[in-house]
PDB file of C-alpha atoms in Angstrom:
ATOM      1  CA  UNK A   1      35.660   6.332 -11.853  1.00 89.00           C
ATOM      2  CA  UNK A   2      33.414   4.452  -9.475  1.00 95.00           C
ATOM      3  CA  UNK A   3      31.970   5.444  -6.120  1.00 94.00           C
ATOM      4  CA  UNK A   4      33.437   3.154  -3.940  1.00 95.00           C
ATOM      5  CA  UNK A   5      36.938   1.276  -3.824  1.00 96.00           C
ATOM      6  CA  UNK A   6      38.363  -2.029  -2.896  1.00 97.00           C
ATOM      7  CA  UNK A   7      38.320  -2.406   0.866  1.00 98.00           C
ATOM      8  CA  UNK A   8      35.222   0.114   1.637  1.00 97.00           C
ATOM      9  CA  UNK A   9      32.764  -1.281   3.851  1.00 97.00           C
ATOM     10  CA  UNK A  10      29.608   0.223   2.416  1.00 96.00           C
ATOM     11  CA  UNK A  11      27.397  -1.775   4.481  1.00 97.00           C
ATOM     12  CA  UNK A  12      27.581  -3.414   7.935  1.00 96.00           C
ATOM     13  CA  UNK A  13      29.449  -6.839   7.673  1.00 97.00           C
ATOM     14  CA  UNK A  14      30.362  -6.654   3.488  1.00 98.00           C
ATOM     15  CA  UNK A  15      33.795  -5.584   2.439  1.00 98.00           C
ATOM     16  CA  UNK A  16      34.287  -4.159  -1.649  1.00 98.00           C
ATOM     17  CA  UNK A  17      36.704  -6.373  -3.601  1.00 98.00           C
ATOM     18  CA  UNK A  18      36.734  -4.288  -6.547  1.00 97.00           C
ATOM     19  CA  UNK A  19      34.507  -2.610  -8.858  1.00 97.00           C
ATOM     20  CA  UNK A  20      32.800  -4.719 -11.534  1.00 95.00           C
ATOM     21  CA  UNK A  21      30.606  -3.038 -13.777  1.00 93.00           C
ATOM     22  CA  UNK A  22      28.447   0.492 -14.396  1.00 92.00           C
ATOM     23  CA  UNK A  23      25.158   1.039 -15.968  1.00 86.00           C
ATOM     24  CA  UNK A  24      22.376   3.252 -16.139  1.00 82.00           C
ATOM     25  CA  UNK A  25      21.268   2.503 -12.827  1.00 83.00           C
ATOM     26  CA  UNK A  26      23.220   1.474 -10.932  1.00 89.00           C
ATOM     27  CA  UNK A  27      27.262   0.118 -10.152  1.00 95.00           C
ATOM     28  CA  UNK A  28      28.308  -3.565  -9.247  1.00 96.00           C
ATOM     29  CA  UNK A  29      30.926  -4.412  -7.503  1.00 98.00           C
ATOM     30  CA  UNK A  30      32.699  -7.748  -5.963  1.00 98.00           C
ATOM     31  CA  UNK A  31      32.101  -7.847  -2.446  1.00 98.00           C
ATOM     32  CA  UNK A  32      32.405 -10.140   0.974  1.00 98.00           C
ATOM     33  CA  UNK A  33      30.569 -10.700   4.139  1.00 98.00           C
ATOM     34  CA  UNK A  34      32.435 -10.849   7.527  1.00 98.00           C
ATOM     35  CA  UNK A  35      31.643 -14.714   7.296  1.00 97.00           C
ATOM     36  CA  UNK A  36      33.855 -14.967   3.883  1.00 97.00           C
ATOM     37  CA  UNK A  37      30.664 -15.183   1.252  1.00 97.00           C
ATOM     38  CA  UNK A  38      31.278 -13.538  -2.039  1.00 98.00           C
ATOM     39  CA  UNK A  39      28.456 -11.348  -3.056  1.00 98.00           C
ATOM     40  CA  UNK A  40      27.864  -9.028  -5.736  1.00 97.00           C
ATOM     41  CA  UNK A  41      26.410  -5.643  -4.922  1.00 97.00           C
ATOM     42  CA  UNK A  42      24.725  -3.246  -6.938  1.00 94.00           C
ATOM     43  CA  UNK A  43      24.242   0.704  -5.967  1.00 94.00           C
ATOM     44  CA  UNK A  44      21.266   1.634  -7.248  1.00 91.00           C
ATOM     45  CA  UNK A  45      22.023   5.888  -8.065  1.00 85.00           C
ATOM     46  CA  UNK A  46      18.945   5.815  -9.933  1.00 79.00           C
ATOM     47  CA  UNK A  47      15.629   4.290  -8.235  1.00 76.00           C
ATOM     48  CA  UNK A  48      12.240   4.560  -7.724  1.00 75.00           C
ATOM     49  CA  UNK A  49       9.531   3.236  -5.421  1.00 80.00           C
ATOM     50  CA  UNK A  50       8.052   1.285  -8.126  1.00 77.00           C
ATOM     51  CA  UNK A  51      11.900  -0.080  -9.085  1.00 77.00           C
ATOM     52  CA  UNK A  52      12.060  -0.821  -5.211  1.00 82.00           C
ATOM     53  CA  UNK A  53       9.285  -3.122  -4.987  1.00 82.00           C
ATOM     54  CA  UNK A  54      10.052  -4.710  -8.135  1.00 80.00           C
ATOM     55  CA  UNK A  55      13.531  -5.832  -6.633  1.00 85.00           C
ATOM     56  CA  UNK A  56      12.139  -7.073  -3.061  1.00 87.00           C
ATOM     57  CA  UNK A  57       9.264  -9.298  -4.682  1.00 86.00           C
ATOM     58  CA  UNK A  58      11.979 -11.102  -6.300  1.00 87.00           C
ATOM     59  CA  UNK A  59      13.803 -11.806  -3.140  1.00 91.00           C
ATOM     60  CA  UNK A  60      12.194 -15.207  -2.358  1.00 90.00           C
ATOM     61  CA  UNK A  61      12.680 -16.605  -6.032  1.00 93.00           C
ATOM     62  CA  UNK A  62      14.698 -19.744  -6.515  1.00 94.00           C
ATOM     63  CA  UNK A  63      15.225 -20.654 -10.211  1.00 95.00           C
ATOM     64  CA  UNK A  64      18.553 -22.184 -11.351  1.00 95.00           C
ATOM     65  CA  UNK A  65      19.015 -19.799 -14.202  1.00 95.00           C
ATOM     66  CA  UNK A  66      18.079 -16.390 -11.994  1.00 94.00           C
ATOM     67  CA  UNK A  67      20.514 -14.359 -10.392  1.00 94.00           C
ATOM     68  CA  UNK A  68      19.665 -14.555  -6.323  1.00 95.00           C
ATOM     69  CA  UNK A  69      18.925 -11.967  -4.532  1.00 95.00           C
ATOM     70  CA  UNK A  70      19.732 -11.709  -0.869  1.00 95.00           C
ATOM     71  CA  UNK A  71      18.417  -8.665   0.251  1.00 95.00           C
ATOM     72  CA  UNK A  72      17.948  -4.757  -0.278  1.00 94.00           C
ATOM     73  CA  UNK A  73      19.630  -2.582   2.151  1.00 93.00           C
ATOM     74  CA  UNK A  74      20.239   1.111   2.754  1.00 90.00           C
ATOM     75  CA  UNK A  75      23.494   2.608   3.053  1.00 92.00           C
ATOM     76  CA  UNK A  76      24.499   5.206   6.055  1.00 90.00           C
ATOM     77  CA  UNK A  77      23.602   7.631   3.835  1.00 88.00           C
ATOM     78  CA  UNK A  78      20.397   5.917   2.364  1.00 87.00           C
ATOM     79  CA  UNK A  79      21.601   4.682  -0.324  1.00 90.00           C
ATOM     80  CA  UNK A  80      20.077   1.685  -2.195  1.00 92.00           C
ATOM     81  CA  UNK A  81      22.221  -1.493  -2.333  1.00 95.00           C
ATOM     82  CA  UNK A  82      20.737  -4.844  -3.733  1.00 95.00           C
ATOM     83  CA  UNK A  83      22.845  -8.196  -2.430  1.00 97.00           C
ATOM     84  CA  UNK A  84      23.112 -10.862  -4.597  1.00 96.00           C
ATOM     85  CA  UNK A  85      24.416 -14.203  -5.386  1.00 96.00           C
ATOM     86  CA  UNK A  86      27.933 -13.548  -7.085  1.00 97.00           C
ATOM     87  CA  UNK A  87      28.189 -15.455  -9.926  1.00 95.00           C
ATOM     88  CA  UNK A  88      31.563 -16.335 -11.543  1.00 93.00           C
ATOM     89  CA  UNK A  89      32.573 -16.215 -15.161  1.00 91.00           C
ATOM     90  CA  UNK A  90      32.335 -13.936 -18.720  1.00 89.00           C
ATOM     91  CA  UNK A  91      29.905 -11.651 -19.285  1.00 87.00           C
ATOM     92  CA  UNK A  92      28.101 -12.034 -22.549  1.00 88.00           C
ATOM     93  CA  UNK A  93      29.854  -8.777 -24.127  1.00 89.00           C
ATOM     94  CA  UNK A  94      33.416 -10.966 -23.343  1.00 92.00           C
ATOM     95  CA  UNK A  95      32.276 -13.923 -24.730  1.00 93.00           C
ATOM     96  CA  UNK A  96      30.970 -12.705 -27.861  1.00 93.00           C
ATOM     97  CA  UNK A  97      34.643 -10.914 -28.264  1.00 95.00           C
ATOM     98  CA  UNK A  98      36.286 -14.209 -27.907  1.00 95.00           C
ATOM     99  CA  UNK A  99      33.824 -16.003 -30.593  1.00 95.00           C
ATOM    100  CA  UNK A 100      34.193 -13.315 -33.623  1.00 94.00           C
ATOM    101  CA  UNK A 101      32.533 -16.092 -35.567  1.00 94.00           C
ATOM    102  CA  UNK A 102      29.918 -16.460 -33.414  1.00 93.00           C
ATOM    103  CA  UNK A 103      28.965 -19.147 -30.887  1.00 94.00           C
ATOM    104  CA  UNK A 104      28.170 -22.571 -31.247  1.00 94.00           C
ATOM    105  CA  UNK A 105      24.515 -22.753 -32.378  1.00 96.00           C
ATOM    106  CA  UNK A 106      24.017 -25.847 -29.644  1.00 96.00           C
ATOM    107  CA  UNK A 107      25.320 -23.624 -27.089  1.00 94.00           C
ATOM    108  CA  UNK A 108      22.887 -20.808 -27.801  1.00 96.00           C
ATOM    109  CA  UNK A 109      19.844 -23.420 -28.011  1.00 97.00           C
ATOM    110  CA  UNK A 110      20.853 -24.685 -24.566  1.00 97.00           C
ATOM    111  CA  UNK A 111      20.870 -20.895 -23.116  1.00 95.00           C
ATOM    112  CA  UNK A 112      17.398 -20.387 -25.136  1.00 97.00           C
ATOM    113  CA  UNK A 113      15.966 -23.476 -23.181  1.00 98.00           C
ATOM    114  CA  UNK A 114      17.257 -22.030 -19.502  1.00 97.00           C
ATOM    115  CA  UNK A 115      16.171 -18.251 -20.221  1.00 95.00           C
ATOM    116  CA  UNK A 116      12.744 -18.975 -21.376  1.00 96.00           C
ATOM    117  CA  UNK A 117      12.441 -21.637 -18.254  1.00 96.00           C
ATOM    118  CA  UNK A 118      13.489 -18.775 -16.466  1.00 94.00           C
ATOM    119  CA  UNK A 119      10.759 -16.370 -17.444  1.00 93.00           C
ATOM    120  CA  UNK A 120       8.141 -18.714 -17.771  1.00 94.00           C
ATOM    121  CA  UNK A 121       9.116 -18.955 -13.943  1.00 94.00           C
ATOM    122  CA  UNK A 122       9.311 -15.522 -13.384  1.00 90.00           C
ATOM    123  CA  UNK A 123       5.582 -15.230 -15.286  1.00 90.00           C
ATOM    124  CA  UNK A 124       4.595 -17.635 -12.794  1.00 90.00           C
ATOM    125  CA  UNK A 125       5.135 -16.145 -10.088  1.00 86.00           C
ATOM    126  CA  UNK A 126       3.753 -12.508 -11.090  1.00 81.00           C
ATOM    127  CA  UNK A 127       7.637 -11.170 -11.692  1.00 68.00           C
ATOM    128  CA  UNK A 128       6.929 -10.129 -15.322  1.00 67.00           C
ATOM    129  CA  UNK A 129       3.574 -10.011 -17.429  1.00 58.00           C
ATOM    130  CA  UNK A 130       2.015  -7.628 -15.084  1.00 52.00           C
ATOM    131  CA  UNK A 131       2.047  -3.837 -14.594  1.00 48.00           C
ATOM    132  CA  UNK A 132       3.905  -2.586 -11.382  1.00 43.00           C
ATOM    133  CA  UNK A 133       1.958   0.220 -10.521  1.00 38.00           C
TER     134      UNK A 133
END
């Protein structure tokens, strides 16, 4: 069972669609602004200030291949919600179900090339390689 529903309004101006997903940290869920822009959400249950930071540096990174994120807000009770760009389509889990034989070996090449552009950005930039103490 998740938290929160379709139709809460966990935060000023963004409306739950439905729940997505649940992990260790943290739920997702489908969301939209009062302006009609789909966002995903994520309630972070379990955080830390070192977590925190982490997720605000990467607020102002741009990269094709990273997830946005909008912003970091706290809930009326003080809960921890990260904004982010929704992005539509399967999850890797789903997509590995529908290929039992496995995936095109061009097609997992291509997402090589984009993930390691991605953390060679990230590396960049300070988001990974370093200690966050």
């Amino acid at each position: 069972m998740y938290r929160f529903q379709a139709g809460e309004r966990p935060l000023p101006g963004i409306q739950i669609e439905r729940p997505v997903d649940r992990g260790g940290f943290g739920e997702v869920y489908a969301g939209v602004t009062d302006q009609g822009k789909q966002v995903a959400l994520k309630w972070l249950w379990q955080h830390s200030p070192v977590e925190l930071r982490g997720v605000r540096e990467c607020l102002n990174f741009r990269h094709p291949h990273l997830v946005q994120i909008h912003d970091v807000r706290l809930g009326p009770q003080g809960e921890v919600w990260v904004v982010m760009e929704w992005v539509e389509g399967l999850d890797l889990a789903s997509l590995l179900r529908q290929n039992p034989e496995g995936l095109p070996p061009g097609r997992v090449a291509q997402w090589l090339v984009q993930l390691a552009g991605a953390l060679d950005y990230l590396h960049q930039r300070g988001g990974i390689g370093r200690a966050h103490v």
